Amino acid sequence: VHSKGAIWRCQILILNIIYLMQNLKSKHYKKNILVIHSNLASSCKQFLINQKQCNHNMNFLIMGPPGAGKGTQAKILAEKYNFMHLSTGDMLRHEIDNKSDIGLEAKNYMNQGFLVPDDVLLSIMENTLTSLKGIGIILDGFPRTIPQAEGLEAIFQKLDLQIDYVINVHVDEDILINRLTNRAKNSGRSDDAEEVIINRQKVYSELTEPLIQFYKDQLLTINGDGTVEEVTQRILEKIQ
């Protein structure tokens, strides 16, 4: 996987070298050498930074309660680092659209109104990660439970991959409920929205928060209260 920025820097390096060769006999030789040397050093430094970001093929996992803005941050990070942004819904739709055996099995559960079982989700995850091996990814919304996390860890080990960072976007529950309640009112949703929102937060706490302990060695907890730009900056300060 190649970063556009890295390729652009390569082109700059080549142009600088050509310029150097053309000016070897110039009366301003010494001055030209100093200028070009400075340009080359700057270009090389940025090139190496981009290559490190691109070729390390980092794998991120981003988590957070409903309304914390993790999906938005996942998209921003994916664009910045040339990652593949993966959500459970996207992977399910891909397998279903391709009419794969595992996709049809998942569709059968969904059509009956059932949750897709962990073993089916993990099979889809393994298929996806195998096809993307060598490409940096950011997993958005998966895993949600400890059994899913254990299954994902087994897949990563099988593929000789690792999760570099687990980003936990944290927002106080009162702030989240207020944020989501206002959003529901502004969109004209039902009066029981607050009750539904509170229940979603409760379900998240019971099922997903244990993952914080599971991923404690890779965990980066980010304050998610603020503008999108402020939260992004906090994440970048932690991972750069």
PDB file of C-alpha atoms in Angstrom:
ATOM      1  CA  VAL A   1       0.000   0.000   0.000  1.00  0.00           C
ATOM      2  CA  HIS A   2       1.486   3.316  -1.030  1.00  0.00           C
ATOM      3  CA  SER A   3       0.767   6.726   0.420  1.00  0.00           C
ATOM      4  CA  LYS A   4       0.110   9.453  -2.164  1.00  0.00           C
ATOM      5  CA  GLY A   5       2.168  11.767  -0.014  1.00  0.00           C
ATOM      6  CA  ALA A   6       5.097   9.350  -0.042  1.00  0.00           C
ATOM      7  CA  ILE A   7       4.943   9.006  -3.831  1.00  0.00           C
ATOM      8  CA  TRP A   8       4.825  12.788  -4.185  1.00  0.00           C
ATOM      9  CA  ARG A   9       7.929  13.096  -1.978  1.00  0.00           C
ATOM     10  CA  CYS A  10       9.734  10.567  -4.164  1.00  0.00           C
ATOM     11  CA  GLN A  11       9.011  12.717  -7.185  1.00  0.00           C
ATOM     12  CA  ILE A  12      10.354  15.780  -5.372  1.00  0.00           C
ATOM     13  CA  LEU A  13      13.549  13.905  -4.514  1.00  0.00           C
ATOM     14  CA  ILE A  14      14.083  12.964  -8.156  1.00  0.00           C
ATOM     15  CA  LEU A  15      13.457  16.523  -9.360  1.00  0.00           C
ATOM     16  CA  ASN A  16      15.902  17.880  -6.779  1.00  0.00           C
ATOM     17  CA  ILE A  17      18.602  15.461  -7.915  1.00  0.00           C
ATOM     18  CA  ILE A  18      18.052  16.429 -11.571  1.00  0.00           C
ATOM     19  CA  TYR A  19      18.251  20.086 -10.621  1.00  0.00           C
ATOM     20  CA  LEU A  20      21.478  19.445  -8.756  1.00  0.00           C
ATOM     21  CA  MET A  21      23.060  17.762 -11.769  1.00  0.00           C
ATOM     22  CA  GLN A  22      22.023  20.620 -14.062  1.00  0.00           C
ATOM     23  CA  ASN A  23      23.572  23.215 -11.765  1.00  0.00           C
ATOM     24  CA  LEU A  24      26.910  21.562 -10.996  1.00  0.00           C
ATOM     25  CA  LYS A  25      28.732  24.038 -13.245  1.00  0.00           C
ATOM     26  CA  SER A  26      26.754  27.066 -12.202  1.00  0.00           C
ATOM     27  CA  LYS A  27      28.631  30.070 -10.780  1.00  0.00           C
ATOM     28  CA  HIS A  28      26.201  29.811  -7.887  1.00  0.00           C
ATOM     29  CA  TYR A  29      27.295  26.235  -7.264  1.00  0.00           C
ATOM     30  CA  LYS A  30      27.896  26.489  -3.516  1.00  0.00           C
ATOM     31  CA  LYS A  31      24.668  28.354  -2.907  1.00  0.00           C
ATOM     32  CA  ASN A  32      22.705  25.879  -5.017  1.00  0.00           C
ATOM     33  CA  ILE A  33      24.225  22.928  -3.177  1.00  0.00           C
ATOM     34  CA  LEU A  34      23.195  24.336   0.198  1.00  0.00           C
ATOM     35  CA  VAL A  35      19.635  25.018  -0.949  1.00  0.00           C
ATOM     36  CA  ILE A  36      19.249  21.619  -2.566  1.00  0.00           C
ATOM     37  CA  HIS A  37      20.807  19.839   0.393  1.00  0.00           C
ATOM     38  CA  SER A  38      18.232  21.498   2.646  1.00  0.00           C
ATOM     39  CA  ASN A  39      15.388  20.537   0.316  1.00  0.00           C
ATOM     40  CA  LEU A  40      16.620  16.947   0.094  1.00  0.00           C
ATOM     41  CA  ALA A  41      16.910  16.645   3.868  1.00  0.00           C
ATOM     42  CA  SER A  42      13.394  17.965   4.367  1.00  0.00           C
ATOM     43  CA  SER A  43      11.983  15.721   1.647  1.00  0.00           C
ATOM     44  CA  CYS A  44      13.786  12.655   2.990  1.00  0.00           C
ATOM     45  CA  LYS A  45      12.523  13.299   6.509  1.00  0.00           C
ATOM     46  CA  GLN A  46       8.914  13.620   5.397  1.00  0.00           C
ATOM     47  CA  PHE A  47       9.280  10.639   3.061  1.00  0.00           C
ATOM     48  CA  LEU A  48      10.473   8.435   5.927  1.00  0.00           C
ATOM     49  CA  ILE A  49       7.616   9.629   8.150  1.00  0.00           C
ATOM     50  CA  ASN A  50       5.071   8.820   5.473  1.00  0.00           C
ATOM     51  CA  GLN A  51       6.637   5.447   4.804  1.00  0.00           C
ATOM     52  CA  LYS A  52       6.562   4.596   8.484  1.00  0.00           C
ATOM     53  CA  GLN A  53       2.909   5.496   8.665  1.00  0.00           C
ATOM     54  CA  CYS A  54       2.083   3.656   5.465  1.00  0.00           C
ATOM     55  CA  ASN A  55       4.282   0.580   5.511  1.00  0.00           C
ATOM     56  CA  HIS A  56       3.951  -0.294   9.166  1.00  0.00           C
ATOM     57  CA  ASN A  57       0.387  -1.370   8.278  1.00  0.00           C
ATOM     58  CA  MET A  58      -0.905  -0.373  11.670  1.00  0.00           C
ATOM     59  CA  ASN A  59      -4.178  -1.853  12.836  1.00  0.00           C
ATOM     60  CA  PHE A  60      -6.494   0.201  15.012  1.00  0.00           C
ATOM     61  CA  LEU A  61      -9.628  -0.665  16.919  1.00  0.00           C
ATOM     62  CA  ILE A  62     -11.925   2.167  17.942  1.00  0.00           C
ATOM     63  CA  MET A  63     -14.614   1.814  20.565  1.00  0.00           C
ATOM     64  CA  GLY A  64     -16.971   3.993  22.542  1.00  0.00           C
ATOM     65  CA  PRO A  65     -20.603   4.235  23.653  1.00  0.00           C
ATOM     66  CA  PRO A  66     -23.425   5.293  21.311  1.00  0.00           C
ATOM     67  CA  GLY A  67     -23.119   8.986  20.543  1.00  0.00           C
ATOM     68  CA  ALA A  68     -19.422   9.257  21.417  1.00  0.00           C
ATOM     69  CA  GLY A  69     -18.505   9.988  17.791  1.00  0.00           C
ATOM     70  CA  LYS A  70     -16.223   6.998  17.226  1.00  0.00           C
ATOM     71  CA  GLY A  71     -17.548   6.435  13.699  1.00  0.00           C
ATOM     72  CA  THR A  72     -16.628   9.973  12.689  1.00  0.00           C
ATOM     73  CA  GLN A  73     -13.148   9.646  14.185  1.00  0.00           C
ATOM     74  CA  ALA A  74     -12.657   6.262  12.493  1.00  0.00           C
ATOM     75  CA  LYS A  75     -13.354   7.813   9.087  1.00  0.00           C
ATOM     76  CA  ILE A  76     -10.940  10.685   9.762  1.00  0.00           C
ATOM     77  CA  LEU A  77      -8.140   8.337  10.842  1.00  0.00           C
ATOM     78  CA  ALA A  78      -8.768   6.028   7.893  1.00  0.00           C
ATOM     79  CA  GLU A  79      -8.370   8.929   5.478  1.00  0.00           C
ATOM     80  CA  LYS A  80      -5.298  10.344   7.209  1.00  0.00           C
ATOM     81  CA  TYR A  81      -3.375   7.068   7.419  1.00  0.00           C
ATOM     82  CA  ASN A  82      -4.728   5.367   4.279  1.00  0.00           C
ATOM     83  CA  PHE A  83      -6.430   2.710   6.394  1.00  0.00           C
ATOM     84  CA  MET A  84      -9.330   0.549   5.380  1.00  0.00           C
ATOM     85  CA  HIS A  85     -12.291   1.542   7.570  1.00  0.00           C
ATOM     86  CA  LEU A  86     -14.168  -1.618   8.544  1.00  0.00           C
ATOM     87  CA  SER A  87     -17.506  -1.767  10.304  1.00  0.00           C
ATOM     88  CA  THR A  88     -19.525  -4.904  10.996  1.00  0.00           C
ATOM     89  CA  GLY A  89     -22.389  -3.621   8.866  1.00  0.00           C
ATOM     90  CA  ASP A  90     -20.146  -2.961   5.866  1.00  0.00           C
ATOM     91  CA  MET A  91     -18.585  -6.416   6.076  1.00  0.00           C
ATOM     92  CA  LEU A  92     -21.973  -8.102   6.381  1.00  0.00           C
ATOM     93  CA  ARG A  93     -23.324  -6.216   3.372  1.00  0.00           C
ATOM     94  CA  HIS A  94     -20.217  -7.106   1.343  1.00  0.00           C
ATOM     95  CA  GLU A  95     -20.598 -10.828   2.010  1.00  0.00           C
ATOM     96  CA  ILE A  96     -24.358 -10.717   1.385  1.00  0.00           C
ATOM     97  CA  ASP A  97     -23.935  -8.766  -1.875  1.00  0.00           C
ATOM     98  CA  ASN A  98     -21.323 -11.286  -3.023  1.00  0.00           C
ATOM     99  CA  LYS A  99     -23.729 -14.113  -2.122  1.00  0.00           C
ATOM    100  CA  SER A 100     -20.988 -16.003  -0.315  1.00  0.00           C
ATOM    101  CA  ASP A 101     -21.995 -18.999   1.800  1.00  0.00           C
ATOM    102  CA  ILE A 102     -21.232 -17.142   5.013  1.00  0.00           C
ATOM    103  CA  GLY A 103     -23.040 -14.056   3.715  1.00  0.00           C
ATOM    104  CA  LEU A 104     -26.175 -16.048   2.905  1.00  0.00           C
ATOM    105  CA  GLU A 105     -26.042 -17.652   6.349  1.00  0.00           C
ATOM    106  CA  ALA A 106     -25.848 -14.216   7.965  1.00  0.00           C
ATOM    107  CA  LYS A 107     -28.719 -12.964   5.790  1.00  0.00           C
ATOM    108  CA  ASN A 108     -30.869 -15.882   6.922  1.00  0.00           C
ATOM    109  CA  TYR A 109     -30.448 -14.891  10.563  1.00  0.00           C
ATOM    110  CA  MET A 110     -31.118 -11.231   9.807  1.00  0.00           C
ATOM    111  CA  ASN A 111     -34.258 -11.997   7.801  1.00  0.00           C
ATOM    112  CA  GLN A 112     -35.635 -13.882  10.791  1.00  0.00           C
ATOM    113  CA  GLY A 113     -34.935 -10.952  13.067  1.00  0.00           C
ATOM    114  CA  PHE A 114     -32.111 -12.673  14.937  1.00  0.00           C
ATOM    115  CA  LEU A 115     -28.681 -11.320  15.792  1.00  0.00           C
ATOM    116  CA  VAL A 116     -25.929 -12.790  13.645  1.00  0.00           C
ATOM    117  CA  PRO A 117     -24.081 -15.329  15.865  1.00  0.00           C
ATOM    118  CA  ASP A 118     -20.481 -14.674  16.874  1.00  0.00           C
ATOM    119  CA  ASP A 119     -19.112 -17.623  14.902  1.00  0.00           C
ATOM    120  CA  VAL A 120     -20.645 -16.255  11.694  1.00  0.00           C
ATOM    121  CA  LEU A 121     -19.392 -12.717  12.381  1.00  0.00           C
ATOM    122  CA  LEU A 122     -15.901 -14.024  13.134  1.00  0.00           C
ATOM    123  CA  SER A 123     -15.860 -16.056   9.914  1.00  0.00           C
ATOM    124  CA  ILE A 124     -16.753 -12.909   7.988  1.00  0.00           C
ATOM    125  CA  MET A 125     -14.068 -11.018   9.899  1.00  0.00           C
ATOM    126  CA  GLU A 126     -11.458 -13.654   9.057  1.00  0.00           C
ATOM    127  CA  ASN A 127     -12.402 -13.586   5.365  1.00  0.00           C
ATOM    128  CA  THR A 128     -12.128  -9.793   5.318  1.00  0.00           C
ATOM    129  CA  LEU A 129      -8.825  -9.590   7.190  1.00  0.00           C
ATOM    130  CA  THR A 130      -7.304 -12.329   5.034  1.00  0.00           C
ATOM    131  CA  SER A 131      -8.202 -10.441   1.853  1.00  0.00           C
ATOM    132  CA  LEU A 132      -6.806  -7.192   3.289  1.00  0.00           C
ATOM    133  CA  LYS A 133      -3.617  -8.596   4.805  1.00  0.00           C
ATOM    134  CA  GLY A 134      -0.838  -6.075   4.340  1.00  0.00           C
ATOM    135  CA  ILE A 135      -3.234  -3.126   4.489  1.00  0.00           C
ATOM    136  CA  GLY A 136      -3.669  -1.023   7.619  1.00  0.00           C
ATOM    137  CA  ILE A 137      -7.196  -1.241   9.010  1.00  0.00           C
ATOM    138  CA  ILE A 138      -9.371   0.435  11.609  1.00  0.00           C
ATOM    139  CA  LEU A 139     -12.122  -1.703  13.106  1.00  0.00           C
ATOM    140  CA  ASP A 140     -15.193   0.319  14.033  1.00  0.00           C
ATOM    141  CA  GLY A 141     -17.717  -1.272  16.392  1.00  0.00           C
ATOM    142  CA  PHE A 142     -16.176  -4.720  16.561  1.00  0.00           C
ATOM    143  CA  PRO A 143     -15.636  -6.532  18.829  1.00  0.00           C
ATOM    144  CA  ARG A 144     -18.507  -5.663  21.162  1.00  0.00           C
ATOM    145  CA  THR A 145     -18.109  -8.495  23.667  1.00  0.00           C
ATOM    146  CA  ILE A 146     -15.313 -10.498  25.290  1.00  0.00           C
ATOM    147  CA  PRO A 147     -16.085 -13.676  23.258  1.00  0.00           C
ATOM    148  CA  GLN A 148     -15.837 -11.619  20.055  1.00  0.00           C
ATOM    149  CA  ALA A 149     -12.576 -10.078  21.259  1.00  0.00           C
ATOM    150  CA  GLU A 150     -11.124 -13.514  22.018  1.00  0.00           C
ATOM    151  CA  GLY A 151     -12.194 -14.773  18.595  1.00  0.00           C
ATOM    152  CA  LEU A 152     -10.695 -11.706  16.913  1.00  0.00           C
ATOM    153  CA  GLU A 153      -7.430 -12.185  18.804  1.00  0.00           C
ATOM    154  CA  ALA A 154      -7.240 -15.775  17.537  1.00  0.00           C
ATOM    155  CA  ILE A 155      -7.754 -14.560  13.950  1.00  0.00           C
ATOM    156  CA  PHE A 156      -5.022 -11.946  14.294  1.00  0.00           C
ATOM    157  CA  GLN A 157      -2.619 -14.543  15.660  1.00  0.00           C
ATOM    158  CA  LYS A 158      -3.480 -16.930  12.827  1.00  0.00           C
ATOM    159  CA  LEU A 159      -2.755 -14.214  10.254  1.00  0.00           C
ATOM    160  CA  ASP A 160       0.366 -13.040  12.125  1.00  0.00           C
ATOM    161  CA  LEU A 161      -1.164  -9.602  12.697  1.00  0.00           C
ATOM    162  CA  GLN A 162      -1.459  -7.384  15.735  1.00  0.00           C
ATOM    163  CA  ILE A 163      -3.677  -4.588  17.009  1.00  0.00           C
ATOM    164  CA  ASP A 164      -1.428  -1.576  17.537  1.00  0.00           C
ATOM    165  CA  TYR A 165      -3.863   0.760  19.251  1.00  0.00           C
ATOM    166  CA  VAL A 166      -7.283   0.410  20.836  1.00  0.00           C
ATOM    167  CA  ILE A 167      -8.847   3.866  20.968  1.00  0.00           C
ATOM    168  CA  ASN A 168     -11.564   4.278  23.568  1.00  0.00           C
ATOM    169  CA  VAL A 169     -13.558   7.461  22.968  1.00  0.00           C
ATOM    170  CA  HIS A 170     -14.943   8.273  26.417  1.00  0.00           C
ATOM    171  CA  VAL A 171     -17.732  10.720  27.141  1.00  0.00           C
ATOM    172  CA  ASP A 172     -19.506  11.022  30.499  1.00  0.00           C
ATOM    173  CA  GLU A 173     -22.901   9.323  30.460  1.00  0.00           C
ATOM    174  CA  ASP A 174     -24.835  12.490  31.396  1.00  0.00           C
ATOM    175  CA  ILE A 175     -23.255  14.365  28.492  1.00  0.00           C
ATOM    176  CA  LEU A 176     -24.004  11.512  26.084  1.00  0.00           C
ATOM    177  CA  ILE A 177     -27.642  11.224  27.135  1.00  0.00           C
ATOM    178  CA  ASN A 178     -28.118  14.981  26.804  1.00  0.00           C
ATOM    179  CA  ARG A 179     -26.365  15.003  23.424  1.00  0.00           C
ATOM    180  CA  LEU A 180     -28.413  12.122  22.021  1.00  0.00           C
ATOM    181  CA  THR A 181     -31.693  13.342  23.503  1.00  0.00           C
ATOM    182  CA  ASN A 182     -31.267  16.744  21.855  1.00  0.00           C
ATOM    183  CA  ARG A 183     -30.356  15.031  18.597  1.00  0.00           C
ATOM    184  CA  ALA A 184     -33.512  12.911  18.791  1.00  0.00           C
ATOM    185  CA  LYS A 185     -35.717  15.932  19.499  1.00  0.00           C
ATOM    186  CA  ASN A 186     -34.198  17.906  16.633  1.00  0.00           C
ATOM    187  CA  SER A 187     -34.826  15.031  14.244  1.00  0.00           C
ATOM    188  CA  GLY A 188     -38.464  14.697  15.340  1.00  0.00           C
ATOM    189  CA  ARG A 189     -38.139  11.242  16.869  1.00  0.00           C
ATOM    190  CA  SER A 190     -40.565   9.820  19.472  1.00  0.00           C
ATOM    191  CA  ASP A 191     -40.992  11.142  23.021  1.00  0.00           C
ATOM    192  CA  ASP A 192     -39.581   7.923  24.510  1.00  0.00           C
ATOM    193  CA  ALA A 193     -36.203   8.617  22.905  1.00  0.00           C
ATOM    194  CA  GLU A 194     -34.555   9.386  26.244  1.00  0.00           C
ATOM    195  CA  GLU A 195     -35.641   6.039  27.701  1.00  0.00           C
ATOM    196  CA  VAL A 196     -34.310   4.219  24.648  1.00  0.00           C
ATOM    197  CA  ILE A 197     -31.046   6.153  24.811  1.00  0.00           C
ATOM    198  CA  ILE A 198     -30.551   5.373  28.494  1.00  0.00           C
ATOM    199  CA  ASN A 199     -31.191   1.686  27.810  1.00  0.00           C
ATOM    200  CA  ARG A 200     -28.633   1.656  24.978  1.00  0.00           C
ATOM    201  CA  GLN A 201     -26.043   3.145  27.309  1.00  0.00           C
ATOM    202  CA  LYS A 202     -26.833   0.484  29.900  1.00  0.00           C
ATOM    203  CA  VAL A 203     -26.477  -2.325  27.363  1.00  0.00           C
ATOM    204  CA  TYR A 204     -23.171  -0.879  26.216  1.00  0.00           C
ATOM    205  CA  SER A 205     -21.854  -0.702  29.763  1.00  0.00           C
ATOM    206  CA  GLU A 206     -22.819  -4.288  30.523  1.00  0.00           C
ATOM    207  CA  LEU A 207     -21.503  -5.880  27.334  1.00  0.00           C
ATOM    208  CA  THR A 208     -18.741  -3.670  25.990  1.00  0.00           C
ATOM    209  CA  GLU A 209     -16.992  -1.919  28.858  1.00  0.00           C
ATOM    210  CA  PRO A 210     -15.291  -5.174  29.970  1.00  0.00           C
ATOM    211  CA  LEU A 211     -13.305  -4.817  26.736  1.00  0.00           C
ATOM    212  CA  ILE A 212     -11.464  -1.912  28.346  1.00  0.00           C
ATOM    213  CA  GLN A 213      -9.861  -4.375  30.735  1.00  0.00           C
ATOM    214  CA  PHE A 214      -9.289  -6.937  27.956  1.00  0.00           C
ATOM    215  CA  TYR A 215      -7.352  -4.395  25.861  1.00  0.00           C
ATOM    216  CA  LYS A 216      -5.664  -2.585  28.754  1.00  0.00           C
ATOM    217  CA  ASP A 217      -2.157  -3.013  27.266  1.00  0.00           C
ATOM    218  CA  GLN A 218      -3.080  -1.311  23.971  1.00  0.00           C
ATOM    219  CA  LEU A 219      -5.755   1.035  25.273  1.00  0.00           C
ATOM    220  CA  LEU A 220      -5.705   4.782  24.631  1.00  0.00           C
ATOM    221  CA  THR A 221      -8.589   6.511  26.381  1.00  0.00           C
ATOM    222  CA  ILE A 222      -9.562   9.755  24.656  1.00  0.00           C
ATOM    223  CA  ASN A 223     -11.801  12.495  26.014  1.00  0.00           C
ATOM    224  CA  GLY A 224     -14.612  12.611  23.463  1.00  0.00           C
ATOM    225  CA  ASP A 225     -16.259  15.767  24.804  1.00  0.00           C
ATOM    226  CA  GLY A 226     -15.580  18.611  22.401  1.00  0.00           C
ATOM    227  CA  THR A 227     -15.645  19.423  18.721  1.00  0.00           C
ATOM    228  CA  VAL A 228     -14.752  16.799  16.123  1.00  0.00           C
ATOM    229  CA  GLU A 229     -11.474  18.612  15.470  1.00  0.00           C
ATOM    230  CA  GLU A 230     -10.578  18.749  19.157  1.00  0.00           C
ATOM    231  CA  VAL A 231     -11.178  15.020  19.622  1.00  0.00           C
ATOM    232  CA  THR A 232      -9.181  14.201  16.489  1.00  0.00           C
ATOM    233  CA  GLN A 233      -6.262  16.259  17.767  1.00  0.00           C
ATOM    234  CA  ARG A 234      -6.325  14.417  21.086  1.00  0.00           C
ATOM    235  CA  ILE A 235      -6.137  11.099  19.265  1.00  0.00           C
ATOM    236  CA  LEU A 236      -3.283  12.226  17.027  1.00  0.00           C
ATOM    237  CA  GLU A 237      -1.298  13.460  20.013  1.00  0.00           C
ATOM    238  CA  LYS A 238      -1.544   9.981  21.530  1.00  0.00           C
ATOM    239  CA  ILE A 239      -0.568   7.950  18.486  1.00  0.00           C
ATOM    240  CA  GLN A 240       2.060  10.125  16.791  1.00  0.00           C
TER     241      GLN A 240
END
